[in-house]
Short mmCIF file of C-alpha atoms in Angstrom, two decimals:
data_model
loop_
_atom_site.label_atom_id
_atom_site.label_comp_id
_atom_site.label_asym_id
_atom_site.label_seq_id
_atom_site.Cartn_x
_atom_site.Cartn_y
_atom_site.Cartn_z
CA MET A 1 15.65 54.93 -6.45
CA SER A 2 12.21 53.43 -8.35
CA ILE A 3 13.75 52.90 -11.12
CA GLY A 4 16.12 50.06 -9.19
CA ILE A 5 13.25 48.77 -7.33
CA ILE A 6 11.25 48.04 -10.22
CA TRP A 7 14.85 46.26 -11.90
CA ASN A 8 14.77 43.84 -8.92
CA ILE A 9 11.10 42.79 -9.33
CA PRO A 10 12.47 39.43 -10.58
CA ALA A 11 15.06 38.34 -8.28
CA LEU A 12 11.77 39.13 -6.08
CA ILE A 13 10.04 36.76 -6.61
CA GLU A 14 12.75 34.51 -7.31
CA VAL A 15 13.13 34.99 -3.49
CA ILE A 16 9.60 34.94 -3.01
CA LEU A 17 9.25 30.87 -4.73
CA LYS A 18 12.50 29.73 -3.33
CA ILE A 19 10.77 30.39 0.23
CA LYS A 20 7.32 29.10 -0.62
CA ASN A 21 9.37 26.17 -1.69
CA TYR A 22 11.16 25.73 0.92
CA PHE A 23 8.19 25.92 3.15
CA ASP A 24 6.32 23.79 1.17
CA TRP A 25 2.95 26.45 1.41
CA ASP A 26 1.25 24.09 -2.01
CA ILE A 27 1.57 20.83 -0.27
CA ILE A 28 0.81 21.95 3.08
CA LYS A 29 -2.85 23.37 0.66
CA ARG A 30 -3.19 20.52 -1.08
CA LYS A 31 -2.75 18.40 2.43
CA LYS A 32 -5.99 21.28 3.60
CA LYS A 33 -7.91 20.64 1.17
CA ARG A 34 -7.96 16.83 1.02
CA ASN A 35 -8.27 16.15 4.21
CA GLN A 36 -11.48 14.04 4.88
CA GLN A 37 -9.05 12.26 2.48
CA TYR A 38 -5.80 11.99 3.80
CA HIS A 39 -4.39 8.97 6.38
CA GLU A 40 -1.33 9.26 8.37
CA TYR A 41 -0.36 6.16 9.93
CA ASP A 42 2.82 5.38 12.37
CA PHE A 43 3.50 1.43 12.15
CA ALA A 44 6.67 1.91 14.75
CA ALA A 45 3.14 2.12 17.13
CA ASP A 46 2.27 -1.15 18.33
CA ASN A 47 -1.31 -0.53 16.82
CA GLY A 48 -0.12 1.11 13.87
CA CYS A 49 -1.49 -1.93 11.76
CA ALA A 50 -4.42 -2.52 13.40
CA HIS A 51 -5.32 1.47 13.17
CA LEU A 52 -5.31 1.04 9.51
CA TRP A 53 -7.40 -1.64 9.21
CA SER A 54 -9.96 -0.46 12.35
CA ASN A 55 -10.22 2.74 9.97
CA VAL A 56 -10.34 -0.27 6.45
CA LEU A 57 -12.47 -2.53 8.01
CA GLN A 58 -15.12 -0.44 9.87
CA GLU A 59 -17.94 -1.90 11.64
CA ASP A 60 -16.29 -5.74 10.55
CA PHE A 61 -13.27 -4.43 12.29
CA PHE A 62 -12.66 -6.91 15.64
CA LEU A 63 -9.35 -7.52 17.42
CA SER A 64 -9.40 -10.21 19.60
CA LYS A 65 -7.14 -10.07 22.44
CA ASP A 66 -5.98 -13.85 23.20
CA MET A 67 -4.10 -13.07 20.31
CA TRP A 68 -3.05 -9.51 20.15
CA ARG A 69 -1.75 -8.08 23.25
CA ILE A 70 -3.01 -4.45 21.41
CA GLN A 71 -4.75 -2.29 24.43
CA SER A 72 -6.12 0.15 22.86
CA ILE A 73 -8.19 1.01 19.27
CA PRO A 74 -8.71 4.71 18.40
CA LYS A 75 -12.27 5.19 17.44
CA PRO A 76 -12.07 4.28 14.12
CA LYS A 77 -11.94 7.43 10.65
CA LEU A 78 -14.03 6.28 7.57
CA VAL A 79 -11.59 5.55 4.86
CA ARG A 80 -12.79 4.95 1.90
CA PRO A 81 -10.12 3.85 -1.62
CA GLY A 82 -9.24 6.63 -3.61
CA ASP A 83 -7.77 7.75 0.00
CA ILE A 84 -4.03 9.04 0.43
CA ILE A 85 -2.05 6.65 2.97
CA CYS A 86 1.15 8.41 4.80
CA ILE A 87 2.80 5.55 6.73
CA ASN A 88 6.00 6.00 8.64
CA ASN A 89 8.23 3.22 9.39
CA ALA A 90 6.53 0.88 7.58
CA THR A 91 8.42 -2.68 7.16
CA ILE A 92 8.39 -3.33 3.44
CA SER A 93 9.08 -6.99 2.31
CA ARG A 94 8.01 -9.91 -0.20
CA TRP A 95 5.84 -11.66 2.06
CA ILE A 96 2.51 -10.58 2.27
CA PRO A 97 -0.23 -11.12 4.01
CA LEU A 98 -2.47 -14.12 2.25
CA LEU A 99 -5.44 -13.71 3.82
CA PRO A 100 -5.11 -9.58 4.16
CA GLY A 101 -6.84 -8.03 7.05
CA GLN A 102 -8.23 -11.55 8.29
CA CYS A 103 -6.84 -11.21 10.94
CA PHE A 104 -8.06 -7.84 12.37
CA SER A 105 -11.95 -9.22 10.55
CA SER A 106 -14.91 -9.93 12.79
CA GLY A 107 -14.68 -13.18 10.35
CA VAL A 108 -12.13 -14.34 13.53
CA LYS A 109 -15.01 -14.44 15.65
CA ALA A 110 -15.83 -18.06 15.35
CA LEU A 111 -12.62 -18.89 16.29
CA ASP A 112 -13.06 -18.15 19.40
CA THR A 113 -15.52 -20.65 20.30
CA GLU A 114 -13.63 -22.92 18.67
CA ARG A 115 -10.86 -21.44 20.78
CA LYS A 116 -13.08 -22.78 23.84
CA GLU A 117 -14.40 -25.70 22.80
CA LEU A 118 -11.02 -27.32 22.56
CA LEU A 119 -9.36 -25.89 25.66
CA LYS A 120 -12.05 -27.24 27.44
CA TYR A 121 -11.75 -30.78 25.36
CA ILE A 122 -7.83 -30.67 27.27
CA TYR A 123 -9.30 -30.15 30.68
CA GLU A 124 -12.37 -32.57 30.22
CA GLU A 125 -11.08 -34.94 28.72
CA GLY A 126 -7.56 -35.14 27.75
CA GLY A 127 -6.20 -34.11 24.76
CA GLU A 128 -3.67 -31.20 25.07
CA VAL A 129 -1.23 -32.59 22.38
CA GLU A 130 -5.01 -32.79 18.92
CA ALA A 131 -5.83 -29.71 20.56
CA TYR A 132 -2.59 -27.84 19.96
CA GLU A 133 -1.88 -28.99 16.76
CA TYR A 134 -4.94 -27.94 15.73
CA PHE A 135 -4.23 -24.39 16.38
CA GLU A 136 -1.03 -24.81 14.64
CA THR A 137 -1.86 -25.45 11.72
CA ASP A 138 -6.34 -24.21 11.02
CA ALA A 139 -6.57 -21.86 12.99
CA LYS A 140 -3.26 -20.08 12.08
CA VAL A 141 -4.80 -19.91 8.91
CA LYS A 142 -8.26 -19.28 9.68
CA SER A 143 -7.37 -15.97 11.39
CA GLY A 144 -5.19 -15.21 8.90
CA ILE A 145 -1.50 -16.24 9.82
CA ALA A 146 -0.80 -16.65 6.18
CA SER A 147 2.46 -15.24 4.22
CA ILE A 148 2.85 -15.58 0.36
CA ARG A 149 5.66 -14.66 -1.90
CA VAL A 150 3.75 -13.89 -5.11
CA LEU A 151 5.78 -13.10 -9.04
CA PRO A 152 5.75 -9.39 -10.52
CA ARG A 153 2.51 -8.85 -13.11
CA MET A 154 2.27 -5.87 -15.51
CA GLY A 155 5.08 -4.19 -14.69
CA TYR A 156 4.49 -4.08 -10.82
CA TYR A 157 5.03 -6.21 -7.43
CA LEU A 158 2.61 -6.45 -5.02
CA LEU A 159 4.98 -6.46 -1.71
CA CYS A 160 3.68 -6.00 2.09
CA CYS A 161 3.76 -2.57 3.57
CA SER A 162 3.34 -4.04 7.97
CA GLY A 163 4.59 -3.90 11.18
CA PRO A 164 6.49 -6.68 12.87
CA LEU A 165 4.48 -8.92 11.38
CA THR A 166 4.19 -9.32 7.93
CA PHE A 167 0.26 -11.40 7.78
CA SER A 168 -0.70 -8.54 10.12
CA GLY A 169 -0.04 -6.42 6.80
CA ILE A 170 -1.15 -4.08 4.01
CA PRO A 171 -0.15 -5.35 0.49
CA VAL A 172 1.23 -2.45 -1.50
CA ILE A 173 1.91 -2.35 -5.62
CA VAL A 174 4.89 -0.46 -6.56
CA SER A 175 5.91 0.05 -10.37
CA SER A 176 9.00 -2.26 -11.08
CA PRO A 177 10.83 1.47 -11.92
CA MET A 178 9.83 2.03 -8.27
CA PHE A 179 11.03 -1.08 -6.92
CA SER A 180 14.65 -1.66 -8.97
CA LYS A 181 15.11 2.10 -7.90
CA LYS A 182 14.97 2.24 -4.48
CA LEU A 183 13.32 -0.81 -2.76
CA GLU A 184 15.88 -3.74 -4.42
CA ASP A 185 18.83 -4.15 -2.90
CA GLY A 186 17.50 -4.06 0.10
CA LEU A 187 15.43 -6.40 -0.14
CA ASN A 188 17.65 -8.79 -1.57
CA THR A 189 20.36 -8.15 1.40
CA LEU A 190 18.37 -6.99 4.13
CA GLY A 191 14.94 -9.47 3.45
CA ALA A 192 12.78 -6.09 4.29
CA VAL A 193 13.49 -2.34 4.28
CA LYS A 194 11.76 0.31 6.91
CA ALA A 195 10.29 3.13 4.93
CA ASN A 196 7.73 6.21 4.69
CA ILE A 197 5.54 5.54 2.47
CA GLU A 198 2.67 7.71 -0.02
CA ALA A 199 0.35 6.01 -1.72
CA THR A 200 -3.12 5.64 -2.73
CA LEU A 201 -6.46 2.79 -1.10
CA VAL A 202 -7.39 0.93 -4.11
CA GLU A 203 -8.74 -2.46 -4.56
CA ILE A 204 -6.10 -6.01 -5.19
CA PRO A 205 -5.91 -5.91 -8.87
CA GLY A 206 -7.86 -9.26 -10.72
CA GLU A 207 -4.63 -10.92 -11.29
CA TRP A 208 -3.45 -11.52 -7.95
CA SER A 209 -6.66 -11.12 -6.33
CA ASP A 210 -7.89 -14.27 -8.39
CA GLN A 211 -4.58 -15.75 -8.02
CA LEU A 212 -4.88 -15.26 -3.81
CA ARG A 213 -7.87 -16.54 -3.51
CA SER A 214 -7.14 -19.53 -5.91
CA MET A 215 -4.50 -20.79 -3.02
CA VAL A 216 -7.21 -20.26 0.05
CA PRO A 217 -8.42 -24.06 0.45
CA ALA A 218 -12.12 -23.92 -0.25
CA GLU A 219 -13.35 -24.18 2.93
CA LEU A 220 -11.93 -20.67 4.46
CA LEU A 221 -12.95 -19.05 1.14
CA LYS A 222 -16.36 -18.85 2.45
CA ARG A 223 -14.65 -17.05 5.94
CA TYR A 224 -12.84 -14.92 4.12
CA LEU A 225 -14.48 -11.47 5.03
CA ALA A 226 -12.02 -9.14 4.63
CA PRO A 227 -11.99 -5.98 1.92
CA GLN A 228 -9.24 -6.82 -0.75
CA TYR A 229 -7.20 -3.61 -0.22
CA ALA A 230 -4.22 -2.55 -1.39
CA LEU A 231 -2.05 0.50 -1.56
CA GLN A 232 -1.05 1.69 -4.31
CA ALA A 233 2.43 3.72 -3.92
CA HIS A 234 3.56 7.30 -5.08
CA ARG A 235 6.38 7.96 -2.55
CA ILE A 236 8.72 5.67 -0.55
CA THR A 237 11.25 7.85 1.43
CA GLN A 238 13.73 7.57 4.14
CA ILE A 239 14.65 4.26 3.65
CA LYS A 240 16.58 2.33 6.19
CA ASP A 241 17.12 -0.72 7.36
CA PRO A 242 14.71 -3.11 8.84
CA SER A 243 13.26 -4.18 12.54
CA PRO A 244 13.31 -8.26 12.73
CA THR A 245 10.45 -9.29 10.50
CA ALA A 246 8.15 -11.81 11.33
CA ALA A 247 6.36 -13.55 7.99
CA ALA A 248 4.06 -17.58 7.77
CA ALA A 249 5.33 -19.98 5.13
CA TRP A 250 2.20 -22.50 5.35
CA THR A 251 1.23 -25.47 2.34
CA GLY A 252 -1.94 -27.62 2.34
CA PHE A 253 -2.57 -31.20 1.47
CA LEU A 254 -5.45 -32.65 0.23
CA SER A 255 -6.44 -36.56 0.83
CA ILE A 256 -7.27 -37.71 -2.52
CA GLU A 257 -7.86 -41.63 -1.62
CA THR A 258 -11.36 -40.47 0.43
CA LYS A 259 -14.91 -40.59 -1.44
CA MET A 260 -14.80 -37.30 0.33
CA PRO A 261 -11.65 -35.58 -0.43
CA SER A 262 -10.16 -33.88 2.61
CA GLU A 263 -7.77 -30.95 3.31
CA THR A 264 -5.28 -30.04 5.45
CA PHE A 265 -2.31 -26.94 5.52
CA LYS A 266 0.73 -26.07 7.46
CA SER A 267 1.51 -22.48 9.16
CA SER A 268 4.81 -22.70 10.52
CA ILE A 269 6.89 -19.12 11.61
CA PHE A 270 9.90 -18.02 9.84
CA ILE A 271 11.96 -14.59 10.32
CA VAL A 272 12.00 -12.86 6.64
CA ASN A 273 15.63 -11.52 7.08
CA ASP A 274 17.72 -13.99 7.86
CA GLN A 275 16.06 -15.23 4.32
CA ASP A 276 16.09 -18.93 3.13
CA LYS A 277 18.48 -20.46 6.28
CA ALA A 278 14.99 -19.78 7.88
CA ILE A 279 12.89 -20.41 5.45
CA GLN A 280 14.14 -24.15 4.73
CA GLU A 281 14.59 -24.41 8.61
CA ALA A 282 10.36 -23.55 8.67
CA CYS A 283 10.01 -25.98 5.51
CA GLN A 284 11.16 -28.93 7.39
CA ARG A 285 8.45 -28.60 10.18
CA VAL A 286 5.95 -28.10 7.39
CA ILE A 287 7.83 -31.42 5.51
CA SER A 288 7.80 -32.95 9.02
CA TYR A 289 4.15 -32.34 9.18
CA ALA A 290 3.64 -33.58 5.59
CA ASP A 291 5.08 -36.88 7.08
CA PHE A 292 3.45 -37.12 9.97
CA LEU A 293 0.28 -37.61 7.82
CA ARG A 294 1.31 -40.00 5.81
CA SER A 295 2.31 -41.75 8.42
CA GLY A 296 0.65 -44.92 10.27
CA LEU A 297 -0.87 -42.22 12.66
CA ILE A 298 -2.91 -40.48 10.42
CA GLY A 299 -2.65 -42.74 6.92
CA GLY A 300 -3.68 -42.06 3.80
CA TYR A 301 -2.43 -41.07 0.32
CA TRP A 302 -1.87 -37.06 1.10
CA LYS A 303 -1.14 -34.79 -2.95
CA THR A 304 0.72 -30.94 -1.88
CA ILE A 305 -2.32 -28.77 -3.80
CA PHE A 306 -0.26 -25.47 -2.80
CA ASN A 307 3.16 -23.74 -2.02
CA PHE A 308 3.62 -20.45 0.11
CA ASP A 309 6.25 -19.13 -2.69
CA GLU A 310 6.11 -18.84 -6.21
CA VAL A 311 9.55 -17.35 -6.60
CA LYS A 312 11.17 -20.35 -5.18
CA SER A 313 9.65 -23.79 -4.90
CA TRP A 314 10.39 -25.00 -1.38
CA ILE A 315 7.63 -28.07 -0.42
CA PRO A 316 7.75 -31.43 -3.07
CA GLU A 317 5.63 -31.39 -5.41
CA ALA A 318 4.50 -35.16 -4.64
CA THR A 319 2.24 -37.45 -3.62
CA PHE A 320 2.78 -38.47 -0.09
CA SER A 321 1.73 -42.28 0.51
CA PRO A 322 1.27 -44.60 3.49
CA MET A 323 4.25 -45.70 4.90
CA GLN A 324 5.24 -49.56 4.72
CA GLU A 325 5.85 -50.10 8.36
CA PRO A 326 3.75 -46.99 10.49
CA ASP A 327 6.07 -46.68 13.78
CA PHE A 328 3.26 -46.39 16.78
CA THR A 329 5.59 -46.18 20.18
CA ASP A 330 5.45 -43.16 21.86
CA LYS A 331 8.97 -41.83 20.99
CA ALA A 332 7.75 -41.55 17.47
CA VAL A 333 4.65 -39.75 18.29
CA ARG A 334 6.39 -36.99 19.95
CA ASP A 335 8.82 -36.84 17.61
CA PHE A 336 6.49 -35.50 14.80
CA TYR A 337 5.33 -33.35 17.28
CA LYS A 338 8.40 -31.58 18.42
CA ASN A 339 8.66 -29.94 15.17
CA PHE A 340 4.99 -28.21 14.90
CA TRP A 341 6.21 -25.63 17.14
#
């Protein structure tokens, strides 16, 4: 009988190994060992993305209740580069935030003061259209509401991991094999996918960081306070259809006829899932803004200085000259402004 037991030891070991693998004891052990560097989030929750940024930004985290209707953010945990980040129900798209984390950064505090000043101007001096036009352009980009699609570099794709708003998300770095195997079909047909991600928090590689900074107007670089972090993806699982997801097309224009060149920019929201049709409609609002700049209402020579999409050109790369016979009628003003919201 004892000989029979000894003879079956290999089979017993195999059974034990199968049980061990079934319960993932080794994975659980590793998670416990690194519990100070392991952080899990659920982007299906309203505050999922803000929760992640509060842990990354720490004392620089700021949430304007006027802009983001999120009632409670848990006390932040310390999250550093090199930590493991697991995100459930994340929307993955190619539209990344141009200013990652800026929506939640203390750098937007000054916008609250500007907003109050403009509201005071509305009520005391008139000029409601001018004030709202300001918030539709300047304030949106200053607060980080700007999305951009970039080309792959060095065998990697820079994508976005977010909730329903890509410009409040965090960039995620995905290798070309992982992109083609798991994401390419879904992104091409649906514009985005929903999935779970396991990744390491890293600094955005220089080839992308420099590119993104080059597209930020000079005046905004002074306010570029949010850390330049991204997620280096290791695993992407449970891929499924996405919820409606919004990005922000934007571009900038430079006045080239004055001694002191001035910059202005336009942000226009579109639904990523609707792809080219939605982007084209958003671009029409941006182009209408270019027409507004060259009209007699503003005047001057304006040049397109950057675009929001490296993959496809949407905004004419041209110099806009003043109209020959500017139209100052009330109808003309309304026609220009109706495209801005």
